[in-house]
Short mmCIF file of C-alpha atoms in Angstrom, two decimals:
data_model
loop_
_atom_site.label_atom_id
_atom_site.label_comp_id
_atom_site.label_asym_id
_atom_site.label_seq_id
_atom_site.Cartn_x
_atom_site.Cartn_y
_atom_site.Cartn_z
CA MET A 290 -25.89 -8.72 24.67
CA ALA A 291 -27.38 -5.71 26.92
CA ASN A 292 -27.30 -2.30 25.64
CA PRO A 293 -23.65 -0.47 27.04
CA SER A 294 -24.59 3.25 25.60
CA PRO A 295 -23.80 5.76 29.15
CA GLU A 296 -26.95 7.49 30.53
CA ALA A 297 -27.35 10.68 28.61
CA PRO A 298 -25.80 13.24 30.72
CA PRO A 299 -27.75 16.00 32.54
CA GLY A 300 -28.11 18.80 29.96
CA ALA A 301 -28.40 15.89 26.89
CA PRO A 302 -31.10 17.51 24.44
CA VAL A 303 -34.65 15.76 25.05
CA GLU A 304 -36.32 14.93 22.24
CA PRO A 305 -39.99 15.16 22.87
CA GLY A 306 -41.36 11.57 24.02
CA ALA A 307 -38.21 10.06 23.97
CA GLY A 308 -36.96 10.43 26.49
CA PRO A 309 -32.99 11.68 26.92
CA ARG A 310 -31.43 11.64 23.06
CA ARG A 311 -29.50 8.52 22.90
CA ARG A 312 -25.63 9.43 22.16
CA ALA A 313 -24.30 9.65 19.12
CA VAL A 314 -21.42 8.44 18.38
CA LEU A 315 -18.92 10.24 15.82
CA ASP A 316 -15.92 8.89 17.24
CA ALA A 317 -15.50 5.56 15.59
CA ALA A 318 -11.89 4.98 15.98
CA PRO A 319 -11.98 2.42 17.32
CA GLY A 320 -15.59 1.68 17.11
CA PRO A 321 -17.85 -0.37 17.84
CA LEU A 322 -18.27 -4.13 17.03
CA HIS A 323 -20.45 -5.62 14.18
CA PRO A 324 -23.55 -6.76 16.61
CA VAL A 325 -23.07 -9.64 14.02
CA ALA A 326 -19.33 -10.15 14.78
CA ALA A 327 -20.53 -9.71 18.54
CA ARG A 328 -22.84 -12.82 18.42
CA THR A 329 -19.99 -14.89 16.73
CA LEU A 330 -17.48 -13.81 18.83
CA ALA A 331 -19.69 -15.20 21.18
CA ALA A 332 -20.64 -19.01 19.59
CA ALA A 333 -16.22 -18.73 19.27
CA VAL A 334 -15.93 -18.42 22.78
CA ASP A 335 -17.41 -21.77 23.32
CA ALA A 336 -16.52 -23.81 20.37
CA GLY A 337 -12.54 -22.18 19.54
CA TRP A 338 -11.01 -21.58 23.11
CA ALA A 339 -8.56 -24.61 23.11
CA ASP A 340 -5.25 -24.19 21.90
CA PRO A 341 -5.39 -24.91 18.57
CA ARG A 342 -1.45 -26.81 18.91
CA ARG A 343 -3.44 -29.82 21.13
CA LEU A 344 -4.06 -32.55 19.05
CA HIS A 345 -7.67 -33.43 21.07
CA ALA A 346 -10.89 -32.35 19.07
CA GLU A 347 -11.75 -29.23 21.25
CA GLY A 348 -7.82 -28.68 19.75
CA ARG A 349 -8.46 -30.13 16.48
CA THR A 350 -11.61 -27.54 16.37
CA ALA A 351 -10.29 -24.54 16.93
CA ARG A 352 -6.99 -24.98 14.36
CA ARG A 353 -10.33 -24.83 12.24
CA LEU A 354 -11.63 -21.94 13.28
CA LEU A 355 -8.37 -19.96 12.78
CA ASP A 356 -8.13 -21.42 9.42
CA ASP A 357 -10.99 -20.29 8.85
CA ALA A 358 -11.14 -16.54 9.34
CA ARG A 359 -7.10 -16.29 8.07
CA ALA A 360 -8.74 -18.04 4.75
CA VAL A 361 -11.42 -15.46 4.86
CA LEU A 362 -9.06 -12.21 5.44
CA ALA A 363 -6.54 -13.89 2.94
CA GLU A 364 -9.44 -13.47 0.55
CA GLY A 365 -10.94 -10.29 1.71
CA LEU A 366 -7.13 -9.01 1.13
CA GLY A 367 -6.36 -10.19 -2.42
CA VAL A 368 -3.36 -12.94 -0.58
CA ARG A 369 -3.08 -16.40 0.34
CA PRO A 370 -3.37 -17.72 3.68
CA GLU A 371 -0.18 -18.29 4.41
CA GLU A 372 0.29 -14.86 4.01
CA VAL A 373 -1.55 -13.41 7.03
CA THR A 374 -0.61 -13.36 10.10
CA PHE A 375 -1.18 -11.77 12.88
CA ALA A 376 -0.27 -9.12 16.10
CA PRO A 377 -2.03 -8.13 18.89
CA ASP A 378 -3.40 -5.21 17.71
CA GLY A 379 -3.08 -2.76 15.36
CA PRO A 380 0.08 -0.64 16.50
CA THR A 381 1.86 -3.56 17.20
CA ALA A 382 0.72 -5.07 13.25
CA VAL A 383 2.42 -1.67 12.15
CA ARG A 384 5.68 -1.30 14.17
CA TRP A 385 6.20 -4.98 13.71
CA MET A 386 5.99 -4.39 10.78
CA ALA A 387 8.54 -2.03 10.55
CA GLN A 388 10.85 -3.82 12.66
CA GLY A 389 10.94 -6.95 10.52
CA LEU A 390 11.77 -4.61 6.56
CA SER A 391 14.51 -3.28 8.69
CA TYR A 392 15.67 -6.27 10.21
CA ALA A 393 15.99 -8.47 7.34
CA ALA A 394 17.64 -5.71 6.07
CA ARG A 395 20.20 -5.27 8.95
CA ARG A 396 24.02 -5.97 7.19
CA ARG A 397 22.88 -3.37 3.77
CA GLY A 398 21.75 -0.39 6.09
CA ALA A 399 19.65 0.85 8.69
CA ARG A 400 18.45 4.76 6.83
CA VAL A 401 14.22 4.18 7.10
CA VAL A 402 11.84 6.47 4.80
CA THR A 403 8.36 7.39 6.33
CA SER A 404 5.59 10.23 5.49
CA ALA A 405 5.52 13.27 8.42
CA VAL A 406 2.07 12.10 8.62
CA GLU A 407 2.80 8.20 9.55
CA HIS A 408 0.93 6.89 12.83
CA SER A 409 3.07 7.62 15.75
CA ALA A 410 4.07 3.27 16.18
CA VAL A 411 5.92 4.04 12.84
CA LEU A 412 7.46 7.73 13.65
CA LEU A 413 8.26 7.02 17.27
CA PRO A 414 10.42 3.92 17.17
CA ALA A 415 11.99 5.43 13.70
CA ARG A 416 13.15 8.19 15.21
CA HIS A 417 14.10 5.88 18.44
CA ASP A 418 16.33 3.59 16.65
CA ALA A 419 18.09 6.59 14.11
CA ALA A 420 19.33 8.22 17.92
CA GLN A 421 19.96 4.78 19.09
CA ALA A 422 22.56 4.43 16.14
CA GLY A 423 23.65 8.01 16.85
CA ASP A 424 22.30 8.83 13.18
CA ARG A 425 19.97 11.04 13.29
CA THR A 426 19.64 11.57 9.41
CA LEU A 427 18.61 7.47 9.51
CA ALA A 428 15.29 7.71 10.06
CA ARG A 429 13.58 10.19 6.87
CA VAL A 430 10.68 12.35 6.87
CA VAL A 431 9.36 13.09 4.30
CA PRO A 432 6.71 16.48 4.13
CA VAL A 433 3.80 16.83 3.18
CA ASP A 434 1.08 19.49 1.84
CA ARG A 435 -1.15 21.48 3.14
CA LEU A 436 -3.93 18.41 1.83
CA GLY A 437 -1.34 15.55 4.20
CA ARG A 438 -0.11 14.34 0.74
CA VAL A 439 3.22 12.49 0.88
CA ASP A 440 5.84 14.75 -1.21
CA LEU A 441 5.67 12.10 -4.21
CA ASP A 442 8.88 13.92 -5.85
CA ALA A 443 11.05 13.63 -2.33
CA TRP A 444 9.79 10.95 -1.54
CA ALA A 445 11.18 9.45 -4.67
CA ARG A 446 14.72 11.67 -3.76
CA GLU A 447 14.79 10.02 -0.19
CA VAL A 448 14.13 6.19 -0.89
CA ALA A 449 16.65 5.76 -3.42
CA VAL A 450 19.27 6.87 -1.24
CA PRO A 451 21.74 4.40 -1.04
CA GLY A 452 21.70 2.95 2.35
CA THR A 453 17.62 2.77 2.21
CA VAL A 454 16.62 -0.09 3.59
CA SER A 455 12.94 0.05 4.21
CA ALA A 456 9.78 2.55 3.05
CA LEU A 457 6.69 3.02 5.25
CA LEU A 458 3.37 5.13 4.34
CA GLN A 459 0.15 5.02 5.29
CA HIS A 460 -3.14 3.69 3.35
CA ALA A 461 -5.12 6.98 4.36
CA ASN A 462 -4.68 9.27 7.27
CA GLY A 463 -7.10 8.35 10.79
CA GLU A 464 -7.32 11.64 11.85
CA VAL A 465 -7.19 13.89 7.88
CA GLY A 466 -8.51 10.89 6.00
CA THR A 467 -6.28 12.08 3.19
CA LEU A 468 -5.56 8.77 0.85
CA GLN A 469 -1.81 8.67 -0.07
CA PRO A 470 -0.62 8.06 -3.54
CA LEU A 471 0.17 4.25 -3.01
CA GLY A 472 0.71 3.53 -6.53
CA PRO A 473 3.69 6.12 -7.49
CA ALA A 474 5.33 5.93 -3.86
CA HIS A 475 5.37 1.87 -4.54
CA GLU A 476 6.50 2.14 -7.95
CA ALA A 477 9.23 4.69 -6.17
CA CYS A 478 10.76 2.00 -4.13
CA ARG A 479 10.14 -0.66 -6.43
CA ALA A 480 12.77 1.19 -8.75
CA ALA A 481 14.87 1.74 -5.33
CA GLY A 482 14.73 -1.89 -4.65
CA VAL A 483 13.13 -0.77 -1.49
CA PRO A 484 10.08 -3.05 0.27
CA LEU A 485 7.61 -0.58 1.10
CA GLY A 486 5.49 -1.21 4.27
CA VAL A 487 2.09 -0.10 4.54
CA ASP A 488 0.07 1.21 7.56
CA ALA A 489 -4.23 0.51 6.53
CA GLN A 490 -5.06 0.99 10.14
CA ALA A 491 -7.45 3.92 9.41
CA SER A 492 -8.82 2.61 5.81
CA LEU A 493 -9.35 -1.15 6.20
CA GLY A 494 -13.37 -1.93 6.12
CA ARG A 495 -13.94 1.90 4.52
CA VAL A 496 -12.23 1.68 1.06
CA ALA A 497 -11.21 -1.38 -1.10
CA PRO A 498 -7.75 -2.87 0.72
CA PRO A 499 -4.54 -1.52 -0.79
CA ARG A 500 -3.04 -3.88 -3.55
CA ALA A 501 0.59 -1.64 -2.98
CA PHE A 502 2.43 -2.79 -0.39
CA ASP A 503 4.99 -5.64 0.44
CA VAL A 504 3.78 -5.87 3.69
CA LEU A 505 0.57 -4.77 4.95
CA ALA A 506 -0.54 -3.37 8.37
CA GLY A 507 -3.57 -2.90 10.12
CA ASP A 508 -6.22 -3.14 13.07
CA ALA A 509 -8.91 -5.45 13.50
CA THR A 510 -11.74 -2.20 14.71
CA SER A 511 -11.42 -0.48 11.49
CA TRP A 512 -13.79 -3.25 9.79
CA GLY A 513 -16.23 -3.88 12.99
CA GLY A 514 -14.15 -6.17 14.24
CA PRO A 515 -13.27 -6.96 18.50
CA GLY A 516 -10.35 -4.74 19.86
CA GLY A 517 -7.21 -7.38 20.14
CA LEU A 518 -6.07 -8.33 16.76
CA GLY A 519 -4.08 -7.06 14.52
CA VAL A 520 -3.38 -8.09 11.01
CA LEU A 521 0.29 -8.27 8.82
CA VAL A 522 0.30 -9.02 5.16
CA VAL A 523 3.50 -10.38 4.57
CA PRO A 524 4.30 -12.17 0.85
CA ASP A 525 6.41 -14.70 0.44
CA ARG A 526 8.55 -12.05 -2.14
CA THR A 527 9.45 -9.74 0.94
CA ARG A 528 12.50 -10.47 3.24
CA TRP A 529 10.62 -10.00 6.14
CA LEU A 530 12.04 -11.34 9.69
CA LEU A 531 11.49 -10.57 13.07
CA PRO A 532 14.69 -11.00 15.51
CA GLY A 533 14.28 -13.84 18.04
CA PRO A 534 14.96 -17.38 17.56
CA ALA A 535 13.05 -20.06 14.92
CA ASP A 536 9.28 -20.24 15.41
CA PRO A 537 8.68 -23.93 16.00
CA ASP A 538 5.00 -23.98 14.86
CA ALA A 539 5.61 -21.39 11.90
CA ALA A 540 3.18 -23.01 9.89
CA LEU A 541 0.87 -22.25 12.98
CA HIS A 542 2.07 -18.65 13.52
CA GLY A 543 3.21 -17.34 9.91
CA PRO A 544 6.01 -14.93 10.09
CA SER A 545 5.36 -12.76 13.39
CA ARG A 546 5.10 -15.82 15.70
CA HIS A 547 2.07 -14.46 17.29
CA LEU A 548 -1.01 -17.07 17.91
CA PRO A 549 -4.33 -15.18 18.47
CA TRP A 550 -7.13 -16.27 20.52
CA VAL A 551 -8.93 -17.73 18.27
CA PRO A 552 -12.29 -16.57 18.72
CA LEU A 553 -11.03 -12.86 18.32
CA ALA A 554 -9.65 -13.56 14.68
CA LEU A 555 -12.98 -15.69 14.00
CA ALA A 556 -14.48 -12.14 14.62
CA ALA A 557 -12.81 -10.35 12.95
CA ALA A 558 -13.23 -12.78 9.88
CA GLU A 559 -16.79 -12.85 10.37
CA ALA A 560 -17.16 -8.93 10.53
CA TRP A 561 -14.77 -8.77 7.04
CA GLN A 562 -17.23 -10.81 5.92
CA GLN A 563 -20.34 -8.49 6.88
CA THR A 564 -18.81 -5.09 6.19
CA ALA A 565 -17.05 -5.88 2.82
CA ALA A 566 -20.43 -7.41 1.63
CA THR A 567 -22.13 -3.36 1.94
CA ARG A 568 -18.62 -1.84 1.71
CA ASP A 569 -19.46 0.54 -1.13
CA SER A 570 -23.06 1.44 -0.70
CA ASP A 571 -21.89 3.02 3.70
CA ALA A 572 -18.95 4.47 2.02
CA ALA A 573 -20.48 5.98 -0.57
CA GLU A 574 -23.00 7.25 2.35
CA ALA A 575 -20.24 7.51 4.42
CA PHE A 576 -18.68 10.22 2.18
CA ALA A 577 -22.14 12.10 1.13
CA LEU A 578 -22.40 12.57 4.87
CA VAL A 579 -19.18 14.09 5.04
CA ASP A 580 -19.78 16.20 2.07
CA GLU A 581 -22.56 17.96 4.22
CA LEU A 582 -20.49 17.84 7.20
CA ARG A 583 -17.44 19.47 5.28
CA ALA A 584 -19.62 22.37 3.97
CA VAL A 585 -21.59 22.68 7.22
CA ALA A 586 -18.49 23.51 8.98
CA ALA A 587 -16.40 25.75 6.55
CA GLY A 588 -19.94 27.69 6.64
CA VAL A 589 -18.96 28.72 10.48
CA THR A 590 -16.26 32.04 10.65
CA ASP A 591 -12.80 31.04 11.32
CA VAL A 592 -13.54 27.37 10.82
CA GLU A 593 -10.79 25.51 8.81
CA VAL A 594 -12.07 22.26 7.06
CA VAL A 595 -8.89 20.34 6.75
CA GLY A 596 -7.39 16.87 4.31
CA ASP A 597 -8.47 16.60 1.04
CA PRO A 598 -12.15 17.03 -0.01
CA VAL A 599 -12.35 14.46 -2.73
CA ASP A 600 -9.26 11.86 -2.59
CA ARG A 601 -10.13 11.00 1.36
CA LEU A 602 -11.34 8.24 3.41
CA PRO A 603 -15.16 8.70 3.09
CA HIS A 604 -15.93 8.95 7.48
CA VAL A 605 -13.19 10.93 8.31
CA LEU A 606 -13.44 14.45 8.97
CA THR A 607 -11.24 17.51 10.92
CA PHE A 608 -12.48 20.96 11.16
CA SER A 609 -10.45 23.75 13.08
CA ALA A 610 -11.85 26.82 15.28
CA LEU A 611 -9.93 30.19 15.53
CA TYR A 612 -9.85 30.53 18.94
CA ALA A 613 -11.78 28.02 20.27
CA ASP A 614 -10.11 25.21 22.23
CA GLY A 615 -10.23 21.45 21.83
CA GLU A 616 -10.67 20.19 25.10
CA ALA A 617 -13.12 22.43 25.50
CA LEU A 618 -14.90 21.96 21.85
CA VAL A 619 -14.93 18.27 22.88
CA ARG A 620 -16.17 18.69 26.14
CA GLU A 621 -19.23 20.93 25.03
CA PHE A 622 -20.02 18.41 22.00
CA ASP A 623 -20.39 15.70 24.89
CA ARG A 624 -22.64 17.74 26.99
CA HIS A 625 -25.01 18.00 24.11
CA GLY A 626 -25.00 13.65 22.98
CA PHE A 627 -22.37 13.88 20.95
CA ALA A 628 -19.26 11.76 21.62
CA VAL A 629 -16.16 13.48 18.78
CA GLY A 630 -12.31 13.62 19.27
CA SER A 631 -9.85 15.93 18.62
CA GLY A 632 -6.24 16.29 17.84
CA SER A 633 -5.47 19.98 19.68
CA ALA A 634 -2.96 19.80 21.77
CA CYS A 635 -5.13 20.09 25.43
CA THR A 636 -7.05 16.93 24.53
CA SER A 637 -3.46 14.68 24.49
CA SER A 638 -1.61 13.46 27.10
CA THR A 639 1.64 15.07 26.38
CA LEU A 640 0.31 18.78 25.05
CA GLU A 641 2.11 18.55 22.65
CA PRO A 642 -0.31 19.54 19.00
CA SER A 643 -1.20 16.48 16.08
CA HIS A 644 2.11 15.74 14.63
CA VAL A 645 -0.18 15.63 11.50
CA LEU A 646 -1.82 19.26 11.57
CA ALA A 647 1.64 20.79 12.77
CA ALA A 648 2.89 18.46 9.76
CA MET A 649 0.14 20.02 7.80
CA GLY A 650 0.88 23.64 7.98
CA VAL A 651 -3.08 24.00 9.51
CA LEU A 652 -4.34 25.42 12.64
CA THR A 653 -4.02 21.89 15.91
CA HIS A 654 -6.12 24.10 18.43
CA GLY A 655 -9.93 24.59 17.97
CA ASN A 656 -9.82 20.72 16.89
CA THR A 657 -12.46 18.36 16.38
CA ARG A 658 -12.48 15.00 14.39
CA ILE A 659 -15.19 13.11 13.11
CA THR A 660 -15.18 9.43 12.72
CA LEU A 661 -18.51 8.07 11.30
CA PRO A 662 -19.39 4.51 12.21
CA LEU A 663 -19.92 1.65 10.35
CA ALA A 664 -24.16 2.34 9.42
CA ALA A 665 -24.46 -1.83 10.44
CA VAL A 666 -22.85 -0.52 14.57
CA ALA A 667 -25.36 2.69 14.05
CA SER A 668 -28.58 2.97 12.28
CA ASP A 669 -29.46 6.54 12.98
CA ARG A 670 -25.61 7.81 11.81
CA GLU A 671 -27.55 10.00 9.10
CA ARG A 672 -30.00 11.59 12.49
CA ASP A 673 -26.55 12.02 13.81
CA VAL A 674 -25.16 13.74 11.06
CA ARG A 675 -26.99 16.53 10.96
CA ALA A 676 -28.10 16.75 14.16
CA PHE A 677 -24.30 17.88 14.58
CA ALA A 678 -24.40 19.53 11.73
CA SER A 679 -27.14 21.95 13.58
CA ARG A 680 -24.61 22.11 16.38
CA ILE A 681 -21.25 23.01 15.15
CA ALA A 682 -21.98 26.78 14.52
CA PRO A 683 -23.81 27.16 18.69
CA VAL A 684 -20.93 24.76 19.84
CA VAL A 685 -17.64 26.63 18.63
CA ALA A 686 -19.22 30.77 19.15
CA ALA A 687 -19.97 29.38 23.21
CA VAL A 688 -16.04 27.78 23.68
CA ARG A 689 -14.78 31.23 21.83
CA ALA A 690 -17.28 32.98 24.33
CA GLU A 691 -15.47 31.08 26.90
CA LEU A 692 -12.44 32.66 26.12
CA GLY A 693 -13.63 36.21 25.55
CA ALA A 694 -12.75 35.78 21.65
CA THR A 695 -15.95 36.49 20.32
CA HIS A 696 -14.95 40.23 18.39
CA LEU A 697 -11.80 39.35 16.80
CA MET B 52 16.03 43.59 15.11
CA ARG B 53 13.22 44.52 17.94
CA ALA B 54 9.66 44.49 16.57
CA ALA B 55 7.23 47.76 17.94
CA VAL B 56 5.20 45.24 19.57
CA VAL B 57 5.55 42.82 22.03
CA VAL B 58 2.73 40.60 22.65
CA ASP B 59 3.69 38.30 25.35
CA ALA B 60 2.22 34.88 25.81
CA ARG B 61 4.59 33.15 27.56
CA GLY B 62 3.33 30.02 30.15
CA LEU B 63 -0.33 30.60 28.11
CA ARG B 64 -1.66 27.40 26.33
CA CYS B 65 -3.63 27.08 23.45
CA PRO B 66 -5.58 28.77 21.89
CA LEU B 67 -4.64 31.72 24.44
CA PRO B 68 -1.80 32.97 23.06
CA VAL B 69 -3.16 33.05 19.41
CA ILE B 70 -6.19 34.52 21.05
CA ARG B 71 -4.15 37.68 22.76
CA LEU B 72 -1.98 37.93 19.46
CA ALA B 73 -4.99 38.64 17.51
CA GLN B 74 -6.35 41.16 20.17
CA HIS B 75 -3.35 43.05 19.73
CA VAL B 76 -3.01 42.66 16.22
CA ARG B 77 -6.93 44.73 15.65
CA ASP B 78 -5.59 48.36 17.15
CA LEU B 79 -2.30 47.52 15.24
CA GLU B 80 -1.74 49.80 11.75
CA PRO B 81 -1.21 47.87 8.60
CA GLY B 82 2.63 47.26 8.20
CA THR B 83 3.49 47.03 12.03
CA VAL B 84 5.38 44.52 13.29
CA VAL B 85 4.75 42.33 15.89
CA GLU B 86 6.55 39.73 18.39
CA VAL B 87 4.52 36.97 20.17
CA TRP B 88 6.43 35.49 22.86
CA ALA B 89 5.29 31.71 23.59
CA THR B 90 6.79 28.63 25.51
CA ASP B 91 3.61 26.37 24.35
CA PRO B 92 4.46 23.99 21.19
CA ALA B 93 2.00 24.40 19.98
CA ALA B 94 2.19 28.52 18.63
CA ALA B 95 4.89 26.81 16.22
CA ALA B 96 1.79 25.96 13.89
CA ASP B 97 -0.65 27.86 14.73
CA VAL B 98 0.79 31.50 14.47
CA PRO B 99 1.58 30.53 11.04
CA ALA B 100 -1.57 29.54 10.29
CA TRP B 101 -3.78 32.19 11.75
CA CYS B 102 -1.64 34.48 10.05
CA ARG B 103 -2.45 32.19 6.80
CA MET B 104 -6.32 32.64 7.43
CA ARG B 105 -6.10 35.76 8.32
CA GLY B 106 -4.43 37.26 5.85
CA GLN B 107 -1.18 38.72 8.20
CA GLU B 108 1.99 37.85 7.03
CA TYR B 109 4.37 35.36 8.82
CA LEU B 110 7.78 36.79 9.24
CA GLY B 111 9.25 33.96 11.24
CA SER B 112 10.61 32.32 14.54
CA ARG B 113 13.70 32.94 16.64
CA GLU B 114 14.67 30.65 19.81
CA VAL B 115 15.65 32.56 22.90
CA ALA B 116 17.03 32.33 25.45
CA GLU B 117 16.60 32.70 29.25
CA GLY B 118 18.00 36.07 30.21
CA ASP B 119 17.74 36.97 26.56
CA ASP B 120 14.64 39.41 26.62
CA GLY B 121 15.60 41.76 29.40
CA ARG B 122 12.77 41.86 31.57
CA GLU B 123 11.96 40.92 34.80
CA ASP B 124 8.16 40.37 34.76
CA GLY B 125 6.86 37.14 33.35
CA PRO B 126 8.03 33.51 33.58
CA ARG B 127 11.26 33.49 33.04
CA GLY B 128 13.14 30.45 30.80
CA ASP B 129 13.81 29.96 27.18
CA HIS B 130 10.30 30.96 24.74
CA THR B 131 10.10 31.16 21.07
CA ALA B 132 9.65 34.80 19.04
CA TYR B 133 7.25 34.46 16.18
CA VAL B 134 7.19 37.24 13.71
CA VAL B 135 4.57 38.62 12.24
CA ARG B 136 3.83 41.70 9.98
CA VAL B 137 0.08 43.57 10.33
CA VAL B 138 -0.97 43.57 6.63
CA ALA B 139 -4.93 43.32 7.16
CA PRO B 140 -6.93 45.07 9.98
CA GLY B 141 -7.32 42.58 12.76
#
């Protein structure tokens, strides 16, 4: 595959004798496709293009490839292949997860419990549905602590309220990295007879997949797979149904009724195998690199590193700098060759700050978010992180100076 | 109660309301109560976070409807008043 890296911009630091500095991708959500999965995808485009419902040889090949992909993902997620079903992308998988739980229980109630730091694919539909029903209390949003962890006592109280039909909680937060206490949260749900849908979009491929769920949703990009593929796990024991007519191809599609493009499913399965094989060592290395970055960022005046320092995803780091503008930080790091993210309002299309940072009660402006790529797609990851660490203080200082905020 | 000092940051986007606040607080005696008027939604999170990070006391906020402030200058319209008591030197 040709190297698609963009040219280094004018003004990017030049390494002696190395030409323009290569780009350091520290915003890998989504990250690049795993190189082995890219080769599998190319091969599957040739071998698995056909409609897997057709009876001819090409169709049967596509069907076999899709079955193989499903089997690989099922094994990796610790479930049976019939329990794995697909969606057009991660956010759609998450929306369907919530919708299927609610719809299956529509005769018993409509109350949904979630946390304040869920993905917008959870929060927006929950609030919309409650507003449509004329009762905003049908969407109960449980607060989180300063680290972004859901308040378990409030969670247990809320899921036990009569009329509650589903609970939705992420495995880990993709913006700040904090892992949620899924085990106790699931216990509380089970005690109340309420199914738990778990959004694992940020965690799959980075840490061991969760076991405590009644429906699970993820996105193939989180484990180095292709875009355009969401995955749902709907165990037999879970009452889950999307609205709409019965599916004549249910055996092929599974409960979501969605047939993915077979090459995407195959590439996702290949990426899963590749990433799972090195997951523990990759995670340990990423965890240590993020620890280094956390220490460096925390040492900069009026910079607060947010999220749980220990009980967290290995590869995510977020910090907020007082008196700095998130958009300017992203631009300035970019100019130095680093792709980073931000949850600050000025970097969003809505001008609203990150609801995650706001719910945690931490500073929303001057925010910088690092999502380390898998080592398999960024061979110089360690060097990139060290180079970035050395840039944090000067870039923050430069952005503050732009705003005339240097002696505060 | 009207605060002794008002920082009018209406119409300014983050991080400017907090920068204006910090600039004013630098010159104020401990104990002074400051109101920051802001229209930027990020101020709701950022003023309390600034207080926590810089050791100031956040007293709360109130919504102010158009015309309530009795001032003719500055952008008109609804805003939020965030109330801070100066504890530490700016």
